[in-house]
Coordinates of C-alpha atoms in Angstrom, one line a residue:
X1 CA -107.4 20.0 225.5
X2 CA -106.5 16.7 223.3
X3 CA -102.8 17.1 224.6
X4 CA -104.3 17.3 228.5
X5 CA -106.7 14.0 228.3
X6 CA -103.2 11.9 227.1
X7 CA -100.4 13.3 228.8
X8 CA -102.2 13.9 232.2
X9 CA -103.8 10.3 231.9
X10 CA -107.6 12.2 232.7
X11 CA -108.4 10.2 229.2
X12 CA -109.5 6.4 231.0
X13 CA -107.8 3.6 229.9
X14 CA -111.3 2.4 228.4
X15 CA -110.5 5.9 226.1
X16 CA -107.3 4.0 224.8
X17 CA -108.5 1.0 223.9
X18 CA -111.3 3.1 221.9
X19 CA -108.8 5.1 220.1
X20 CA -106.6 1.8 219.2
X21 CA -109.8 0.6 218.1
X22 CA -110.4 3.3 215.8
X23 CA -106.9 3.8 215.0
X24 CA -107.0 0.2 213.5
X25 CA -110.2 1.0 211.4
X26 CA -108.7 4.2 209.8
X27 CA -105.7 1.6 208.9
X28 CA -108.1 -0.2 207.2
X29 CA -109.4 2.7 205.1
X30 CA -105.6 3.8 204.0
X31 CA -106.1 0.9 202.1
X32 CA -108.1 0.0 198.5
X33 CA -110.8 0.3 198.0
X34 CA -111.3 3.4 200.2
X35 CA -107.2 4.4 199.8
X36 CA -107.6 7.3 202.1
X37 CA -103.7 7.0 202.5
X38 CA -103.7 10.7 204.4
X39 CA -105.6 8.5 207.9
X40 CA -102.2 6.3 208.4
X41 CA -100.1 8.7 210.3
X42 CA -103.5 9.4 212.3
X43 CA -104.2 6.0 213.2
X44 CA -100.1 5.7 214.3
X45 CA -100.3 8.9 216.5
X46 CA -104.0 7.8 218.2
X47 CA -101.8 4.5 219.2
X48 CA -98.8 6.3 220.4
X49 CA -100.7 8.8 222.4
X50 CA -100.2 8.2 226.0
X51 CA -98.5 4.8 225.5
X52 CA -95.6 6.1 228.5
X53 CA -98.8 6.9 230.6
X54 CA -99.7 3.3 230.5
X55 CA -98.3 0.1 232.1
X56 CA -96.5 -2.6 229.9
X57 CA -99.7 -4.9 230.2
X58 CA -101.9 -1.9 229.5
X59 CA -99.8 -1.2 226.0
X60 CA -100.1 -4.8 225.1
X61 CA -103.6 -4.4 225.5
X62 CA -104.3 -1.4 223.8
X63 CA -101.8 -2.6 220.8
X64 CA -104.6 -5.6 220.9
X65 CA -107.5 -3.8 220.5
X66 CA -105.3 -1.8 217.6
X67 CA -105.0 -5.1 216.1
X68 CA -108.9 -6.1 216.2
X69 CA -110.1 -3.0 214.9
X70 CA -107.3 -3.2 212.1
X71 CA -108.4 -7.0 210.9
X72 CA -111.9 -7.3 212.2
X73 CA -112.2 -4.3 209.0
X74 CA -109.4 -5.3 206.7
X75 CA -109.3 -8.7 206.9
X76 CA -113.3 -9.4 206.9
X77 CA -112.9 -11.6 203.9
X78 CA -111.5 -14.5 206.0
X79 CA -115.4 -15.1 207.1
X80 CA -116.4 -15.2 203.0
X81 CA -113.5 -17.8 202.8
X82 CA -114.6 -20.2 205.5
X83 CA -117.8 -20.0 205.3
X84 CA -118.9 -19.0 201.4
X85 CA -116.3 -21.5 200.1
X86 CA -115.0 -23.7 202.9
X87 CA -118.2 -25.7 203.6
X88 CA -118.7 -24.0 207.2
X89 CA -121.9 -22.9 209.1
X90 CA -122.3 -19.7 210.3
X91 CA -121.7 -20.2 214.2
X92 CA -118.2 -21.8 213.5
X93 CA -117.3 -19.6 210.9
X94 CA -117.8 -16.3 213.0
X95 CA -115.9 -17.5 215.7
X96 CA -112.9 -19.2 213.8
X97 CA -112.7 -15.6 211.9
X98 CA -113.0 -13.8 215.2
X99 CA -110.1 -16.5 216.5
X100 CA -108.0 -15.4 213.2
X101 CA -108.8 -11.5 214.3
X102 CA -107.5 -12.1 217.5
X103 CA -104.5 -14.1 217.5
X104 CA -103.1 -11.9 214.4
X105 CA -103.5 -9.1 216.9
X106 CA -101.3 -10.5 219.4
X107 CA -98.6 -9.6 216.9
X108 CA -99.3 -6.0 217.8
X109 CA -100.0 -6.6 221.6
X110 CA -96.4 -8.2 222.1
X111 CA -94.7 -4.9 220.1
X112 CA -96.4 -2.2 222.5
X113 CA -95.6 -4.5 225.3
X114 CA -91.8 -4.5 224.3
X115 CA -91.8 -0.9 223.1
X116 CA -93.3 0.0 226.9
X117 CA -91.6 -2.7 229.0
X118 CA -87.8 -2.0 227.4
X119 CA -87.8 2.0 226.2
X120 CA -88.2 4.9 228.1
X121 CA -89.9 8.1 226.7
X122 CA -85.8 9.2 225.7
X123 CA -87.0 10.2 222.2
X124 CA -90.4 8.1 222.2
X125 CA -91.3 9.1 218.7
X126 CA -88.5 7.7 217.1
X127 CA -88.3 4.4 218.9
X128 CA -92.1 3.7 218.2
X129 CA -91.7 4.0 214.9
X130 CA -88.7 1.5 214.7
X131 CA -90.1 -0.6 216.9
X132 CA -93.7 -0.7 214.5
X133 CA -91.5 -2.1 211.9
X134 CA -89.9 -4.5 213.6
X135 CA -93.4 -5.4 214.6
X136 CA -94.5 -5.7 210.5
X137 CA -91.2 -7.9 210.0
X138 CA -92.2 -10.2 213.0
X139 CA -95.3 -10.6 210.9
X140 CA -93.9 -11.2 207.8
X141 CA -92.2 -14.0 208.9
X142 CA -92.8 -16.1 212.1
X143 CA -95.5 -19.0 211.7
X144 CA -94.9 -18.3 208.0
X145 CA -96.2 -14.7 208.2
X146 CA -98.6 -12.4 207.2
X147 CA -97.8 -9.0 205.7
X148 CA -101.4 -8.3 205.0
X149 CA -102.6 -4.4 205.6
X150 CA -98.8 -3.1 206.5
X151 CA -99.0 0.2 207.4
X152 CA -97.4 1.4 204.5
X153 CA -98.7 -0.8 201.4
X154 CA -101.9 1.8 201.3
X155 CA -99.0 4.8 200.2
X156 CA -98.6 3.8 196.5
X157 CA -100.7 6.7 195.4
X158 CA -99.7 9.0 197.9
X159 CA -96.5 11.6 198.7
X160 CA -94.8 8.9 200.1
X161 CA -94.7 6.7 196.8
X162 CA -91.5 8.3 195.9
X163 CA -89.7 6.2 198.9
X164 CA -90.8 3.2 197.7
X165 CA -87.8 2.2 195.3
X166 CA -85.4 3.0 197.9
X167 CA -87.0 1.1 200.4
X168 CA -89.9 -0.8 199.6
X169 CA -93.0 -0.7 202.3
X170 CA -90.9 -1.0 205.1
X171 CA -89.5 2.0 204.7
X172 CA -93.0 3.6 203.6
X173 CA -94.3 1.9 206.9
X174 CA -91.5 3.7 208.9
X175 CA -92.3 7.1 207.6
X176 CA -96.0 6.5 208.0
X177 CA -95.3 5.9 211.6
X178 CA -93.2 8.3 212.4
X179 CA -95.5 11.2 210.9
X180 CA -97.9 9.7 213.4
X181 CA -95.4 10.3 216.4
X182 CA -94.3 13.5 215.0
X183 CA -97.9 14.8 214.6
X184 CA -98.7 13.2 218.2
X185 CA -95.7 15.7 219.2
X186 CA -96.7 18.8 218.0
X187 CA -100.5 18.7 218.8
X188 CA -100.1 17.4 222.2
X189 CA -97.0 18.7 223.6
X190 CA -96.7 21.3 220.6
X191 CA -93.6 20.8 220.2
X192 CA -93.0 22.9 216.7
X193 CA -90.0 21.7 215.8
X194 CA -91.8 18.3 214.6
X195 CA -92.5 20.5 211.5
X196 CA -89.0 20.2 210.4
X197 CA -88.6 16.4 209.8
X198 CA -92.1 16.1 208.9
X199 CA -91.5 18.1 206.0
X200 CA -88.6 16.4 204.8
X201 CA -90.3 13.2 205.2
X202 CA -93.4 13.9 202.8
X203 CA -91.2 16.6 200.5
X204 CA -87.9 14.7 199.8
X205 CA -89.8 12.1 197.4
X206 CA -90.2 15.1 195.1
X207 CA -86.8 15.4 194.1
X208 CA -86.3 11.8 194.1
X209 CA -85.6 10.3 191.1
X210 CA -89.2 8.7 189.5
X211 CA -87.2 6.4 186.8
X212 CA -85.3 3.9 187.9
X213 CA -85.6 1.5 185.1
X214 CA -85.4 1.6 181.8
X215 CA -87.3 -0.7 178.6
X216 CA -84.9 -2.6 177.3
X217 CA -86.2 -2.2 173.3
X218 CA -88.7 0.1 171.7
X219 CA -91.1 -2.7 170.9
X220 CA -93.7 -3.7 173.7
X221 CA -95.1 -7.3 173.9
X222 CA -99.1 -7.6 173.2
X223 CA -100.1 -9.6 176.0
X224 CA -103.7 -10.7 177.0
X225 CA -104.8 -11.7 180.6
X226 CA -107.6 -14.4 180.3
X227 CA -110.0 -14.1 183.5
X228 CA -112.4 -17.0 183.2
X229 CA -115.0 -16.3 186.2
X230 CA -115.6 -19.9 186.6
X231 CA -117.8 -20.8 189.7
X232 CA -115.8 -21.9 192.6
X233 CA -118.3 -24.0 194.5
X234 CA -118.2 -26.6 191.0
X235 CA -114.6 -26.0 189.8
X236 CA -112.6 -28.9 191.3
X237 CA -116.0 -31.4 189.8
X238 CA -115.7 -32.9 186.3
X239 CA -118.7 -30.5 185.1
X240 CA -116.2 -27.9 186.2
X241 CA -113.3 -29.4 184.6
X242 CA -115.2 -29.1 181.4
X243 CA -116.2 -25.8 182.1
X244 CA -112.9 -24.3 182.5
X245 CA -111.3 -26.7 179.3
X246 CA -113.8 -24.9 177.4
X247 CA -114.3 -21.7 178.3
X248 CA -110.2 -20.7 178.3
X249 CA -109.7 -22.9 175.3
X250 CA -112.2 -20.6 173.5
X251 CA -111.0 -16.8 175.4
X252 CA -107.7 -18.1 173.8
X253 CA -108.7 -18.8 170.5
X254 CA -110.0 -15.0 170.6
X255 CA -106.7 -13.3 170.9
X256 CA -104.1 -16.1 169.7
X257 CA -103.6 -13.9 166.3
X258 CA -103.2 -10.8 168.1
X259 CA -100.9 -11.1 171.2
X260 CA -97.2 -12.7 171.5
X261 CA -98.0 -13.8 175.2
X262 CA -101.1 -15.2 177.0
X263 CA -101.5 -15.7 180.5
X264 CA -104.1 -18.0 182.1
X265 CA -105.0 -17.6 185.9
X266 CA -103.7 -19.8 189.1
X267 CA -105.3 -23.0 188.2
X268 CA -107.0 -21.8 185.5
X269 CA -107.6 -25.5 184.5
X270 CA -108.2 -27.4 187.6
X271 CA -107.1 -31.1 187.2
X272 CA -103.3 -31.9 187.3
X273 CA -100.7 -31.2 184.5
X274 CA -100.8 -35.0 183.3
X275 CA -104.8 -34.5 183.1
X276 CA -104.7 -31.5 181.2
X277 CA -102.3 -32.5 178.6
X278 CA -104.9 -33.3 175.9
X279 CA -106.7 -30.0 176.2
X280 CA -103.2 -27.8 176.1
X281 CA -101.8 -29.5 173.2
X282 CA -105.2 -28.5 171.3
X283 CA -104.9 -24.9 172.6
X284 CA -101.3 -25.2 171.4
X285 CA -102.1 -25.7 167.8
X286 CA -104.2 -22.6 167.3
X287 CA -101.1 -20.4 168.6
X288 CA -98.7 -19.0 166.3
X289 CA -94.8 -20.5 166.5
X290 CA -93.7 -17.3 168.3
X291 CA -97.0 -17.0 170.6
X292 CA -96.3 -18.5 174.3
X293 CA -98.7 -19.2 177.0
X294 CA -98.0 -19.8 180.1
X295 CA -100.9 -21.1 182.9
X296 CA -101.1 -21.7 186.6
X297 CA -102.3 -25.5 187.4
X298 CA -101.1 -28.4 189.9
X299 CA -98.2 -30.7 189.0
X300 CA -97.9 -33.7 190.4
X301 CA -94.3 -35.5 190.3
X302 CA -93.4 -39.7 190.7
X303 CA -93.4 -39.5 194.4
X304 CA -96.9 -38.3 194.5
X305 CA -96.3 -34.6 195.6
X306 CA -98.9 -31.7 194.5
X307 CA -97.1 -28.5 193.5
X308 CA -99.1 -25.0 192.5
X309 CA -97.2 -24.6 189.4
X310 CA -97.3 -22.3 186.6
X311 CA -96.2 -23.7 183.1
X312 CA -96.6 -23.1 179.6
X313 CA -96.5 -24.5 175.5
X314 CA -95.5 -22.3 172.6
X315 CA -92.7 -20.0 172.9
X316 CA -92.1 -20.7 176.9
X317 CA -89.2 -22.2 178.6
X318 CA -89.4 -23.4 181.9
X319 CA -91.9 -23.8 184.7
X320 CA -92.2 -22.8 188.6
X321 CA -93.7 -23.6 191.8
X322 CA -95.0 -21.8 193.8
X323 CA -92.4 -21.5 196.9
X324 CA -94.8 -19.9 200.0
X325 CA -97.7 -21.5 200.1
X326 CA -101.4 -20.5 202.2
X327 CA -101.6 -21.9 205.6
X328 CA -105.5 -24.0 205.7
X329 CA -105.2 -23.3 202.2
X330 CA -102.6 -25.1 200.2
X331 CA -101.2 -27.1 203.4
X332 CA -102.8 -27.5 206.6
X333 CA -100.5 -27.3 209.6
X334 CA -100.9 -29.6 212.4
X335 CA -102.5 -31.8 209.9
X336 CA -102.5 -35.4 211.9
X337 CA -104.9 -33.1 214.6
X338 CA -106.7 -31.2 212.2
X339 CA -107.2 -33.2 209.2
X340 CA -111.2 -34.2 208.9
X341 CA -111.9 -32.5 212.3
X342 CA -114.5 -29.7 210.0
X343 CA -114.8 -29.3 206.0
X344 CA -112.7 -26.5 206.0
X345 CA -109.5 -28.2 206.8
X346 CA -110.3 -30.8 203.7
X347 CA -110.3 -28.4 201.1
X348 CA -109.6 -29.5 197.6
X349 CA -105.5 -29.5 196.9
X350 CA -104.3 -28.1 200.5
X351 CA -102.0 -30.5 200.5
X352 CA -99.2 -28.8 198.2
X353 CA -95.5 -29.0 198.6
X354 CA -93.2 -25.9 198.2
X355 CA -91.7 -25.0 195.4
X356 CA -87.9 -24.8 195.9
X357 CA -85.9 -21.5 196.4
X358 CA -84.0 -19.6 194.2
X359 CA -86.0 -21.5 190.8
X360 CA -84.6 -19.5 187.5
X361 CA -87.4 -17.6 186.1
X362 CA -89.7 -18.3 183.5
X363 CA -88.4 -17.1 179.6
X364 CA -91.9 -16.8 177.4
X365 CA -91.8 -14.9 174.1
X366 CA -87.9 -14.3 174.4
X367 CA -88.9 -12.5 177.8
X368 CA -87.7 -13.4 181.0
X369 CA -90.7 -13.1 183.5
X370 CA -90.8 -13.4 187.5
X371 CA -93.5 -15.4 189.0
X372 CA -95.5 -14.7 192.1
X373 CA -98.6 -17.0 192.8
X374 CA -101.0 -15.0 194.4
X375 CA -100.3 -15.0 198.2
X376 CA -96.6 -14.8 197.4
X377 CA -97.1 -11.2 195.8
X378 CA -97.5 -9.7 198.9
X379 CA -93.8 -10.8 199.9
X380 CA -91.3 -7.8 199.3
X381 CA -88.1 -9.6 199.8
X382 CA -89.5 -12.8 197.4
X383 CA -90.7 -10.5 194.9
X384 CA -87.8 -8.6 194.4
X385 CA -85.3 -12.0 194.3
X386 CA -87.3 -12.9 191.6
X387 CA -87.3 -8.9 189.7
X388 CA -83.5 -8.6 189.9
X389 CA -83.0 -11.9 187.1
X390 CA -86.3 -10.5 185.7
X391 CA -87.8 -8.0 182.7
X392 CA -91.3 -8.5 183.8
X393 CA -93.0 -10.2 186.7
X394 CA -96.1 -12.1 186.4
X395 CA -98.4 -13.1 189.4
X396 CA -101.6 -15.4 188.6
X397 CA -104.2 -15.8 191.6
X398 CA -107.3 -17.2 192.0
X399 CA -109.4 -14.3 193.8
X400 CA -113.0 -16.2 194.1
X401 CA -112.2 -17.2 197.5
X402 CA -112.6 -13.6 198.4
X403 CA -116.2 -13.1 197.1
X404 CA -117.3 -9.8 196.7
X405 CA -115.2 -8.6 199.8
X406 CA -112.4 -5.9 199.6
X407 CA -110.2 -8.6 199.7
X408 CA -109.2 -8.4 195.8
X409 CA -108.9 -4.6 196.3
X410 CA -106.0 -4.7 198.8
X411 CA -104.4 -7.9 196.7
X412 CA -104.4 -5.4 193.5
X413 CA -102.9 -2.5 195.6
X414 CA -100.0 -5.1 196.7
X415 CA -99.0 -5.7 193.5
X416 CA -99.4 -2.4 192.5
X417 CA -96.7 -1.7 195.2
X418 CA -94.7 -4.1 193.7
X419 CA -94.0 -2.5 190.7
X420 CA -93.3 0.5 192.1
X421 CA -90.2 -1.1 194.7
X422 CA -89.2 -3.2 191.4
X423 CA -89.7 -0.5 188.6
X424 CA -91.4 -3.9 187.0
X425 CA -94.0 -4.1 184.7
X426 CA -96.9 -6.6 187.1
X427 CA -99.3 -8.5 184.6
X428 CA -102.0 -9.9 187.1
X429 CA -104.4 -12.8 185.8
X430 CA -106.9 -13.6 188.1
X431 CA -109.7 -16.1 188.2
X432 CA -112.6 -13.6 188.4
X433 CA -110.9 -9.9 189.1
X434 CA -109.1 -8.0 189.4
X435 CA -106.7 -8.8 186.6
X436 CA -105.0 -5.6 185.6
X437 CA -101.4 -4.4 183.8
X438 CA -99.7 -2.6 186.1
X439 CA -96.8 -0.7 185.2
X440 CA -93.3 0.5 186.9
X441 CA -94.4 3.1 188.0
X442 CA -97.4 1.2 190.2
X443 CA -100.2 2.6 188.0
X444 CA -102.8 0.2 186.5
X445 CA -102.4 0.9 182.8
X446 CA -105.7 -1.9 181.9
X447 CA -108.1 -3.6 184.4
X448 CA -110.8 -5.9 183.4
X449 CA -114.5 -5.6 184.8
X450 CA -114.9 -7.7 188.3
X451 CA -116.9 -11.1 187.7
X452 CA -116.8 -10.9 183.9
X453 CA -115.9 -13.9 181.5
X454 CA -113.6 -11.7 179.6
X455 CA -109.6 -11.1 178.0
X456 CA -108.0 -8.0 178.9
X457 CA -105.6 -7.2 176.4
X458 CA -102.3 -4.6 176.2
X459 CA -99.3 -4.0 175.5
X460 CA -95.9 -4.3 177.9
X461 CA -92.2 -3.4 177.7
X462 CA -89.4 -5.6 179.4
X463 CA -87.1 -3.4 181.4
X464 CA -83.5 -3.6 182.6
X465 CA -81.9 -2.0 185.7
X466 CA -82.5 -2.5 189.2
X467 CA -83.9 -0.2 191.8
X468 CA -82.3 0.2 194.8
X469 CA -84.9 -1.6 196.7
X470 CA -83.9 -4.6 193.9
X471 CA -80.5 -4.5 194.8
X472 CA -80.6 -4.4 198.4
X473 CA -84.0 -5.5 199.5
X474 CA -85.9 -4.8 202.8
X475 CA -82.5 -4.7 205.0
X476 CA -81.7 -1.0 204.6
X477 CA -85.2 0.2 206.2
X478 CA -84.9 -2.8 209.0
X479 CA -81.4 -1.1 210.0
X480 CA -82.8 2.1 210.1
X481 CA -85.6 0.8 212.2
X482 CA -83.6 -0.8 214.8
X483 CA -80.9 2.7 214.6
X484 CA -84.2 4.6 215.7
X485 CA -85.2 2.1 218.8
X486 CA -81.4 2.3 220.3
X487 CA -81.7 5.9 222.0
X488 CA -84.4 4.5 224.6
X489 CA -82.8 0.8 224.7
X490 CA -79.5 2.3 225.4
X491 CA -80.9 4.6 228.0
X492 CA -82.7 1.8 229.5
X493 CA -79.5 0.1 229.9
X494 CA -77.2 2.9 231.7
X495 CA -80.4 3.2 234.1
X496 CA -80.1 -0.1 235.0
X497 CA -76.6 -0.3 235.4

């Protein structure tokens, strides 16, 4: 019955926009909080169901609607951004959220429109799922990217999890989609052999090895993860300033007997470096010699450039900054048009400069540690640079702008991912939740209490060795991803000829 209303086209084309729509909704609840991982090769197979029944324009349209339903649900928070924190009215903010929902799903209306306009149904199932990663990596990357809600970052609990070091997400998104296909195949055309590779795709990660990494001494470092849940709305104000001087001064003085590293949140003390000086050298004489702290906070050099920085006193050696930064957030593109034209697009500090590439990592508390400032964990190929020179990676984030959303939810499960592609210990200090210890095995060890003044405390171990997803990054799963498109490019080609 299912198989007839796709492959006969008797399901309307109004039917396959509704299923995209779903399909993208289900993505959504793969994810945290809901992490119903087993909907992903569903929502793949409800968009590759019929797709060779369908025109090219018709694909691109019902990858849109696949798009819409996907960020419309997963990517709500962008309305508790512009309008809870970015000064913005209710009209505007609905539509410039709707205008993010829709022009991020264009990214999925031009790969169904490839995938139907170039292939031919020669071995459909395998080019769609190459072609849906080449779709993610187009995402990652163009206009500065955004891997948000990748079909395989919601697999870090599930079957799949094993793949993860070999491959990282892109690999995870691969299988994801290809279980779709295959599952498409056998219940519409039952085709029984689809039981085959199926199997081998969710039972292989069983007898894969699950340590890739080892601590490199017996002794953990005591760390504690200070998560200040400061008001946004006041923070960049001098009562703010005070606020935040005050409270982490005194969360600090808590633990500064017990721990050998403390880690304040992205701009955990929001005034520049120069400004701040007075109130880190105090904090700095109730640590111990071999305590180090290290803090996210804006640097401002001689020419009059703002970086998002993280640096530290005690026992630290270095600093970084932060090398992808938020579009609208920490720079404003277009800004000679768009600067003034609403509050949002003035927002305090979006006028950063990039970090440069390839910074040496951070060495606190005889540690080598990896930094990722919140947007840039969710960045497999710039989170493992920084985990091969690495014992430990560190990402600090300010999480307010997400509200009460799912927002923090999916940014946690990110990071959780990467520890698992790194075999990396991920301590996570956030402004207000979810701060959490993750370890290399993409487990949350510790997590502190969401909008709670509070100091989550624990224990970590540096490790040495490098999975193979360290080594060799995302490039392994994109060549496997354009090997499975070739068999309907190729045959595309010898029919034109």
């Amino acid at each position: 019955m299912l198989g007839s209303l796709f492959s006969r086209q008797r399901l309307p084309f109004f039917g396959h926009l509704l299923a995209a729509l779903v399909a993208g909704a289900f993505t959504t609840l793969t994810a945290s909080p809901f992490e119903l991982w087993w909907l992903g090769p569903i929502a793949a197979g409800l968009v590759y169901a019929g797709l060779f029944r369908l025109t090219p324009g018709q694909a691109a349209l019902k990858g849109w609607a696949y798009g819409v339903g996907l960020f419309a649900s997963g990517a709500s928070w962008v309305y508790v951004s512009i309008h809870d924190y970015g000064y913005t009215g209710i009209p505007l903010a609905v539509f410039l959220t709707a205008l993010f929902v829709g022009v991020l799903a264009l990214f999925f209306a031009a790969t169904l429109w490839l995938y139907r306009r170039f292939l031919t149904p020669r071995l459909a199932f395998l080019s769609f799922a190459g072609v849906w990663v080449l779709g993610e990596v187009l995402r990652t990357y163009l206009f500065t990217g955004f891997p948000w809600l990748l079909l395989g970052s919601s697999h870090v609990d599930s079957p799949l999890a094993g793949w993860a070091p070999l491959g990282g997400v892109y690999l995870l998104s691969l299988w994801v989609a290809l279980s779709g296909t295959l599952l498409a195949e056998l219940l519409l055309c039952r085709r029984a052999w689809t039981l085959a590779p199926l199997a081998a795709i969710w039972l292989v990660p069983l007898a894969l090895p699950t340590q890739w990494t080892q601590p490199k001494s017996d002794t953990p470092t005591r760390v504690a993860l200070l998560q200040g849940n400061l008001p946004q709305l006041i923070k960049w104000t001098p009562k703010g300033q005070r606020l935040a001087a005050n409270t982490y001064s005194n969360l600090t003085r808590q633990v500064a007997d017990d721990v050998d590293l403390i880690i304040w949140p992205e701009t955990a003390l929001p005034m520049a470096e120069r400004d701040a000086r007075l109130v880190l050298s105090r904090v700095q004489s109730n640590l111990a010699p071999d305590t180090a702290l290290m803090t996210g906070i804006v640097q401002r050099n001689k020419a009059g450039q703002y970086f998002n920085s993280v640096v530290g006193v005690g026992n630290v050696e270095g600093n970084y900054q932060k090398e992808h930064l938020v579009p609208f957030g920490e720079y404003l593109p277009l800004e000679s048009v768009l600067r003034g034209a609403i509050d949002f697009f003035d927002l305090p500090m979006s006028t950063f400069t990039p970090g440069g590439e390839k910074q040496s990592p951070m060495r606190a508390a005889g540690i080598s540690l990896g930094n990722a400032i919140c947007y840039e964990i969710i960045y497999p190929q710039l989170v493992a640079q920084r985990a091969r020179h690495s014992g430990a990676l560190i990402t600090v984030s300010n999480d307010t702008w997400f509200g009460g959303s799912i927002g923090p939810h999916q940014h946690l499960q990110m990071a959780r991912l990467r520890a698992l592609e790194n075999g990396r210990y991920v301590l996570r200090a956030t402004s207000n939740g979810l701060t959490a210890i993750i370890n290399p095995h993409g487990r949350v060890e510790a997590r502190a209490p969401q909008f709670e003044t509070t100091t989550l405390t624990g224990e970590f171990y540096a490790m040495e060795g490098l999975t193979p997803f360290t080594r060799l990054g995302s490039w392994p799963a994109w060549l496997l991803a354009g090997v499975l498109v070739l068999p309907g490019l190729v045959r595309t080609r010898q029919k034109t000829a």
